[in-house]
Amino acid sequence: MPNFSNESALRYGFTLDKSCFVDIGMNAQIVMSLVNTFICHPFPLFILIRKSPSMNKGIRRLYIAMHGAFITYEVVFFFFVRIYAILPYTGLYCEGPFCRMGLSNSIVWGIIAFPIVTVQPPFAYLIVSMHQMFVTDGSPWKLSQRVKILMVTVQGTMMALNVFTFAFFGREPDNMDELMEEPELAMLAERGGQLLLFGNPGNPQFFLPALLFFYFSLAVNFPILCMFFTHSMHSLKKVFKSAKSTQTQLLTKKMFEVFFWQV
């Protein structure tokens, strides 16, 4: 247990982290994981599986896959890992069960990356599939099944490569022992968790290629999803304006709200 002089050596507001913020953050993640895993996500899954026989089977499967991916994300990220930002240092502190098993930094980074990238493919394919429901057969926006499978394959491959790059480049920096002498990092290490450090502030020694590839993946995927989403909203607005019956307008408005809030 550090004495008062060690506590007084803490900089960057880490005295507050030591006294309460780390504990609050870790406990909040456990509560969030339990609530989302056992209440928030199972409820829509039950509705999708048991109470939505009229829903398009392909769309329903994608919703189920997406919620399953979200459950994986919640359990791994907020329970088994539980991370905490340690600014201004470049890296993270984690305190979940996986971070107390003596695993290497590379393995832990791979575990962190897996649930993050798992959510993306079913969500993206769901956006594209719902967009295709609003597109007529003669439209240039209409995609063949082959093109949709190709898009999912490319995106899935790119996301899988992110897991690999996080694991491969997530090893400890050369000056890890030197960094661990910093009082703030030493204080966190005494809690029994694991420090996932990149290097000196502003210098992610080995991890930079993984970060660059992650940003590249976002730059490739995000604009495409925005394009499909924007076109879907535009198509729904056109249907709403041209609809002659009140029932069609209400249905179109409901579809618009569903599409908007899921994104």
mmCIF file with all atom_site columns, C-alpha atoms in Angstrom, residues 14-139:
data_model
loop_
_atom_site.group_PDB
_atom_site.id
_atom_site.type_symbol
_atom_site.label_atom_id
_atom_site.label_alt_id
_atom_site.label_comp_id
_atom_site.label_asym_id
_atom_site.label_entity_id
_atom_site.label_seq_id
_atom_site.pdbx_PDB_ins_code
_atom_site.Cartn_x
_atom_site.Cartn_y
_atom_site.Cartn_z
_atom_site.occupancy
_atom_site.B_iso_or_equiv
_atom_site.pdbx_formal_charge
_atom_site.auth_seq_id
_atom_site.auth_comp_id
_atom_site.auth_asym_id
_atom_site.auth_atom_id
_atom_site.pdbx_PDB_model_num
ATOM 1   C CA . PHE A 1 14  ? -4.033  10.714  -11.014 1.00 0.00 ? 14  PHE A CA 1
ATOM 2   C CA . THR A 1 15  ? -4.717  11.202  -7.308  1.00 0.00 ? 15  THR A CA 1
ATOM 3   C CA . LEU A 1 16  ? -8.409  11.298  -8.264  1.00 0.00 ? 16  LEU A CA 1
ATOM 4   C CA . ASP A 1 17  ? -7.981  8.226   -10.446 1.00 0.00 ? 17  ASP A CA 1
ATOM 5   C CA . LYS A 1 18  ? -6.384  6.404   -7.536  1.00 0.00 ? 18  LYS A CA 1
ATOM 6   C CA . SER A 1 19  ? -8.956  7.479   -4.954  1.00 0.00 ? 19  SER A CA 1
ATOM 7   C CA . CYS A 1 20  ? -12.148 6.876   -6.939  1.00 0.00 ? 20  CYS A CA 1
ATOM 8   C CA . PHE A 1 21  ? -12.247 7.172   -10.720 1.00 0.00 ? 21  PHE A CA 1
ATOM 9   C CA . VAL A 1 22  ? -10.635 3.817   -11.561 1.00 0.00 ? 22  VAL A CA 1
ATOM 10  C CA . ASP A 1 23  ? -12.949 1.968   -9.166  1.00 0.00 ? 23  ASP A CA 1
ATOM 11  C CA . ILE A 1 24  ? -15.999 3.837   -10.479 1.00 0.00 ? 24  ILE A CA 1
ATOM 12  C CA . GLY A 1 25  ? -15.039 3.097   -14.075 1.00 0.00 ? 25  GLY A CA 1
ATOM 13  C CA . MET A 1 26  ? -14.427 -0.601  -13.468 1.00 0.00 ? 26  MET A CA 1
ATOM 14  C CA . ASN A 1 27  ? -17.613 -1.109  -11.432 1.00 0.00 ? 27  ASN A CA 1
ATOM 15  C CA . ALA A 1 28  ? -19.698 0.826   -13.965 1.00 0.00 ? 28  ALA A CA 1
ATOM 16  C CA . GLN A 1 29  ? -18.446 -1.444  -16.748 1.00 0.00 ? 29  GLN A CA 1
ATOM 17  C CA . ILE A 1 30  ? -19.460 -4.552  -14.792 1.00 0.00 ? 30  ILE A CA 1
ATOM 18  C CA . VAL A 1 31  ? -22.953 -3.150  -14.224 1.00 0.00 ? 31  VAL A CA 1
ATOM 19  C CA . MET A 1 32  ? -23.213 -2.102  -17.872 1.00 0.00 ? 32  MET A CA 1
ATOM 20  C CA . SER A 1 33  ? -22.153 -5.558  -19.023 1.00 0.00 ? 33  SER A CA 1
ATOM 21  C CA . LEU A 1 34  ? -24.718 -7.316  -16.824 1.00 0.00 ? 34  LEU A CA 1
ATOM 22  C CA . VAL A 1 35  ? -27.607 -4.996  -17.735 1.00 0.00 ? 35  VAL A CA 1
ATOM 23  C CA . ASN A 1 36  ? -26.950 -5.033  -21.473 1.00 0.00 ? 36  ASN A CA 1
ATOM 24  C CA . THR A 1 37  ? -26.154 -8.758  -21.661 1.00 0.00 ? 37  THR A CA 1
ATOM 25  C CA . PHE A 1 38  ? -29.098 -10.017 -19.640 1.00 0.00 ? 38  PHE A CA 1
ATOM 26  C CA . ILE A 1 39  ? -31.750 -7.330  -20.258 1.00 0.00 ? 39  ILE A CA 1
ATOM 27  C CA . CYS A 1 40  ? -31.183 -4.905  -23.125 1.00 0.00 ? 40  CYS A CA 1
ATOM 28  C CA . HIS A 1 41  ? -30.054 -7.327  -25.856 1.00 0.00 ? 41  HIS A CA 1
ATOM 29  C CA . PRO A 1 42  ? -32.014 -10.496 -24.917 1.00 0.00 ? 42  PRO A CA 1
ATOM 30  C CA . PHE A 1 43  ? -35.318 -8.586  -25.073 1.00 0.00 ? 43  PHE A CA 1
ATOM 31  C CA . PRO A 1 44  ? -35.066 -7.636  -28.786 1.00 0.00 ? 44  PRO A CA 1
ATOM 32  C CA . LEU A 1 45  ? -33.614 -11.085 -29.506 1.00 0.00 ? 45  LEU A CA 1
ATOM 33  C CA . PHE A 1 46  ? -36.701 -12.698 -27.969 1.00 0.00 ? 46  PHE A CA 1
ATOM 34  C CA . ILE A 1 47  ? -38.947 -10.478 -30.090 1.00 0.00 ? 47  ILE A CA 1
ATOM 35  C CA . LEU A 1 48  ? -36.951 -11.254 -33.241 1.00 0.00 ? 48  LEU A CA 1
ATOM 36  C CA . ILE A 1 49  ? -36.976 -15.013 -32.671 1.00 0.00 ? 49  ILE A CA 1
ATOM 37  C CA . ARG A 1 50  ? -40.479 -15.536 -31.278 1.00 0.00 ? 50  ARG A CA 1
ATOM 38  C CA . LYS A 1 51  ? -42.631 -12.525 -32.115 1.00 0.00 ? 51  LYS A CA 1
ATOM 39  C CA . SER A 1 52  ? -41.711 -11.437 -35.655 1.00 0.00 ? 52  SER A CA 1
ATOM 40  C CA . PRO A 1 53  ? -42.883 -14.159 -38.078 1.00 0.00 ? 53  PRO A CA 1
ATOM 41  C CA . SER A 1 54  ? -43.845 -11.616 -40.740 1.00 0.00 ? 54  SER A CA 1
ATOM 42  C CA . MET A 1 55  ? -40.403 -9.976  -40.859 1.00 0.00 ? 55  MET A CA 1
ATOM 43  C CA . ASN A 1 56  ? -38.194 -10.684 -43.855 1.00 0.00 ? 56  ASN A CA 1
ATOM 44  C CA . LYS A 1 57  ? -36.109 -13.752 -42.913 1.00 0.00 ? 57  LYS A CA 1
ATOM 45  C CA . GLY A 1 58  ? -32.846 -12.282 -44.169 1.00 0.00 ? 58  GLY A CA 1
ATOM 46  C CA . ILE A 1 59  ? -33.337 -9.033  -42.254 1.00 0.00 ? 59  ILE A CA 1
ATOM 47  C CA . ARG A 1 60  ? -34.337 -10.929 -39.122 1.00 0.00 ? 60  ARG A CA 1
ATOM 48  C CA . ARG A 1 61  ? -31.213 -13.115 -39.285 1.00 0.00 ? 61  ARG A CA 1
ATOM 49  C CA . LEU A 1 62  ? -29.056 -10.022 -39.634 1.00 0.00 ? 62  LEU A CA 1
ATOM 50  C CA . TYR A 1 63  ? -30.711 -8.357  -36.638 1.00 0.00 ? 63  TYR A CA 1
ATOM 51  C CA . ILE A 1 64  ? -30.142 -11.529 -34.600 1.00 0.00 ? 64  ILE A CA 1
ATOM 52  C CA . ALA A 1 65  ? -26.500 -11.689 -35.703 1.00 0.00 ? 65  ALA A CA 1
ATOM 53  C CA . MET A 1 66  ? -26.025 -8.023  -34.848 1.00 0.00 ? 66  MET A CA 1
ATOM 54  C CA . HIS A 1 67  ? -27.461 -8.381  -31.346 1.00 0.00 ? 67  HIS A CA 1
ATOM 55  C CA . GLY A 1 68  ? -25.385 -11.539 -30.837 1.00 0.00 ? 68  GLY A CA 1
ATOM 56  C CA . ALA A 1 69  ? -22.293 -9.549  -31.801 1.00 0.00 ? 69  ALA A CA 1
ATOM 57  C CA . PHE A 1 70  ? -23.309 -6.792  -29.383 1.00 0.00 ? 70  PHE A CA 1
ATOM 58  C CA . ILE A 1 71  ? -23.611 -9.339  -26.552 1.00 0.00 ? 71  ILE A CA 1
ATOM 59  C CA . THR A 1 72  ? -20.115 -10.623 -27.367 1.00 0.00 ? 72  THR A CA 1
ATOM 60  C CA . TYR A 1 73  ? -18.869 -7.039  -27.327 1.00 0.00 ? 73  TYR A CA 1
ATOM 61  C CA . GLU A 1 74  ? -20.481 -6.310  -23.958 1.00 0.00 ? 74  GLU A CA 1
ATOM 62  C CA . VAL A 1 75  ? -19.211 -9.484  -22.272 1.00 0.00 ? 75  VAL A CA 1
ATOM 63  C CA . VAL A 1 76  ? -15.638 -9.241  -23.544 1.00 0.00 ? 76  VAL A CA 1
ATOM 64  C CA . PHE A 1 77  ? -15.125 -5.488  -23.492 1.00 0.00 ? 77  PHE A CA 1
ATOM 65  C CA . PHE A 1 78  ? -16.953 -4.549  -20.285 1.00 0.00 ? 78  PHE A CA 1
ATOM 66  C CA . PHE A 1 79  ? -16.423 -7.698  -18.199 1.00 0.00 ? 79  PHE A CA 1
ATOM 67  C CA . PHE A 1 80  ? -13.511 -9.886  -19.288 1.00 0.00 ? 80  PHE A CA 1
ATOM 68  C CA . VAL A 1 81  ? -11.243 -6.953  -20.200 1.00 0.00 ? 81  VAL A CA 1
ATOM 69  C CA . ARG A 1 82  ? -12.549 -3.658  -18.732 1.00 0.00 ? 82  ARG A CA 1
ATOM 70  C CA . ILE A 1 83  ? -10.241 -0.908  -19.958 1.00 0.00 ? 83  ILE A CA 1
ATOM 71  C CA . TYR A 1 84  ? -9.399  2.489   -18.518 1.00 0.00 ? 84  TYR A CA 1
ATOM 72  C CA . ALA A 1 85  ? -7.787  5.409   -20.383 1.00 0.00 ? 85  ALA A CA 1
ATOM 73  C CA . ILE A 1 86  ? -4.541  6.636   -18.832 1.00 0.00 ? 86  ILE A CA 1
ATOM 74  C CA . LEU A 1 87  ? -3.948  9.963   -20.566 1.00 0.00 ? 87  LEU A CA 1
ATOM 75  C CA . PRO A 1 88  ? -1.469  11.535  -21.145 1.00 0.00 ? 88  PRO A CA 1
ATOM 76  C CA . TYR A 1 89  ? 0.270   8.149   -21.440 1.00 0.00 ? 89  TYR A CA 1
ATOM 77  C CA . THR A 1 90  ? -0.193  6.305   -24.718 1.00 0.00 ? 90  THR A CA 1
ATOM 78  C CA . GLY A 1 91  ? -1.956  3.099   -23.849 1.00 0.00 ? 91  GLY A CA 1
ATOM 79  C CA . LEU A 1 92  ? -4.650  1.594   -21.672 1.00 0.00 ? 92  LEU A CA 1
ATOM 80  C CA . TYR A 1 93  ? -5.023  -0.048  -18.300 1.00 0.00 ? 93  TYR A CA 1
ATOM 81  C CA . CYS A 1 94  ? -7.227  -3.144  -18.108 1.00 0.00 ? 94  CYS A CA 1
ATOM 82  C CA . GLU A 1 95  ? -8.412  -4.993  -15.036 1.00 0.00 ? 95  GLU A CA 1
ATOM 83  C CA . GLY A 1 96  ? -10.802 -7.739  -16.151 1.00 0.00 ? 96  GLY A CA 1
ATOM 84  C CA . PRO A 1 97  ? -10.176 -11.479 -15.692 1.00 0.00 ? 97  PRO A CA 1
ATOM 85  C CA . PHE A 1 98  ? -8.292  -11.716 -19.011 1.00 0.00 ? 98  PHE A CA 1
ATOM 86  C CA . CYS A 1 99  ? -5.937  -8.988  -17.773 1.00 0.00 ? 99  CYS A CA 1
ATOM 87  C CA . ARG A 1 100 ? -5.067  -10.863 -14.591 1.00 0.00 ? 100 ARG A CA 1
ATOM 88  C CA . MET A 1 101 ? -4.116  -14.164 -16.226 1.00 0.00 ? 101 MET A CA 1
ATOM 89  C CA . GLY A 1 102 ? -0.588  -13.204 -17.215 1.00 0.00 ? 102 GLY A CA 1
ATOM 90  C CA . LEU A 1 103 ? -1.379  -13.073 -20.935 1.00 0.00 ? 103 LEU A CA 1
ATOM 91  C CA . SER A 1 104 ? 0.976   -11.159 -23.203 1.00 0.00 ? 104 SER A CA 1
ATOM 92  C CA . ASN A 1 105 ? 0.019   -7.689  -24.372 1.00 0.00 ? 105 ASN A CA 1
ATOM 93  C CA . SER A 1 106 ? -0.359  -8.978  -27.939 1.00 0.00 ? 106 SER A CA 1
ATOM 94  C CA . ILE A 1 107 ? -2.973  -11.548 -26.927 1.00 0.00 ? 107 ILE A CA 1
ATOM 95  C CA . VAL A 1 108 ? -4.908  -9.011  -24.848 1.00 0.00 ? 108 VAL A CA 1
ATOM 96  C CA . TRP A 1 109 ? -4.905  -6.525  -27.735 1.00 0.00 ? 109 TRP A CA 1
ATOM 97  C CA . GLY A 1 110 ? -6.255  -9.237  -30.009 1.00 0.00 ? 110 GLY A CA 1
ATOM 98  C CA . ILE A 1 111 ? -9.009  -9.985  -27.491 1.00 0.00 ? 111 ILE A CA 1
ATOM 99  C CA . ILE A 1 112 ? -9.879  -6.277  -27.320 1.00 0.00 ? 112 ILE A CA 1
ATOM 100 C CA . ALA A 1 113 ? -10.003 -5.927  -31.102 1.00 0.00 ? 113 ALA A CA 1
ATOM 101 C CA . PHE A 1 114 ? -12.141 -9.020  -31.716 1.00 0.00 ? 114 PHE A CA 1
ATOM 102 C CA . PRO A 1 115 ? -15.489 -7.808  -30.260 1.00 0.00 ? 115 PRO A CA 1
ATOM 103 C CA . ILE A 1 116 ? -15.022 -4.336  -31.751 1.00 0.00 ? 116 ILE A CA 1
ATOM 104 C CA . VAL A 1 117 ? -14.669 -5.607  -35.314 1.00 0.00 ? 117 VAL A CA 1
ATOM 105 C CA . THR A 1 118 ? -17.243 -8.412  -34.878 1.00 0.00 ? 118 THR A CA 1
ATOM 106 C CA . VAL A 1 119 ? -20.075 -5.888  -34.596 1.00 0.00 ? 119 VAL A CA 1
ATOM 107 C CA . GLN A 1 120 ? -19.268 -4.185  -37.902 1.00 0.00 ? 120 GLN A CA 1
ATOM 108 C CA . PRO A 1 121 ? -19.998 -6.826  -40.612 1.00 0.00 ? 121 PRO A CA 1
ATOM 109 C CA . PRO A 1 122 ? -23.590 -7.752  -39.588 1.00 0.00 ? 122 PRO A CA 1
ATOM 110 C CA . PHE A 1 123 ? -24.428 -4.096  -38.980 1.00 0.00 ? 123 PHE A CA 1
ATOM 111 C CA . ALA A 1 124 ? -23.063 -3.027  -42.362 1.00 0.00 ? 124 ALA A CA 1
ATOM 112 C CA . TYR A 1 125 ? -24.779 -5.882  -44.210 1.00 0.00 ? 125 TYR A CA 1
ATOM 113 C CA . LEU A 1 126 ? -28.040 -5.012  -42.417 1.00 0.00 ? 126 LEU A CA 1
ATOM 114 C CA . ILE A 1 127 ? -27.822 -1.389  -43.608 1.00 0.00 ? 127 ILE A CA 1
ATOM 115 C CA . VAL A 1 128 ? -27.169 -2.500  -47.179 1.00 0.00 ? 128 VAL A CA 1
ATOM 116 C CA . SER A 1 129 ? -29.931 -5.139  -47.107 1.00 0.00 ? 129 SER A CA 1
ATOM 117 C CA . MET A 1 130 ? -32.514 -2.697  -45.748 1.00 0.00 ? 130 MET A CA 1
ATOM 118 C CA . HIS A 1 131 ? -31.435 -0.160  -48.347 1.00 0.00 ? 131 HIS A CA 1
ATOM 119 C CA . GLN A 1 132 ? -32.072 -2.714  -51.081 1.00 0.00 ? 132 GLN A CA 1
ATOM 120 C CA . MET A 1 133 ? -35.666 -3.088  -49.888 1.00 0.00 ? 133 MET A CA 1
ATOM 121 C CA . PHE A 1 134 ? -36.350 0.504   -50.972 1.00 0.00 ? 134 PHE A CA 1
ATOM 122 C CA . VAL A 1 135 ? -34.636 0.254   -54.362 1.00 0.00 ? 135 VAL A CA 1
ATOM 123 C CA . THR A 1 136 ? -36.498 -0.755  -57.520 1.00 0.00 ? 136 THR A CA 1
ATOM 124 C CA . ASP A 1 137 ? -35.163 -3.477  -59.802 1.00 0.00 ? 137 ASP A CA 1
ATOM 125 C CA . GLY A 1 138 ? -34.197 -1.049  -62.557 1.00 0.00 ? 138 GLY A CA 1
ATOM 126 C CA . SER A 1 139 ? -32.276 1.305   -60.273 1.00 0.00 ? 139 SER A CA 1
#
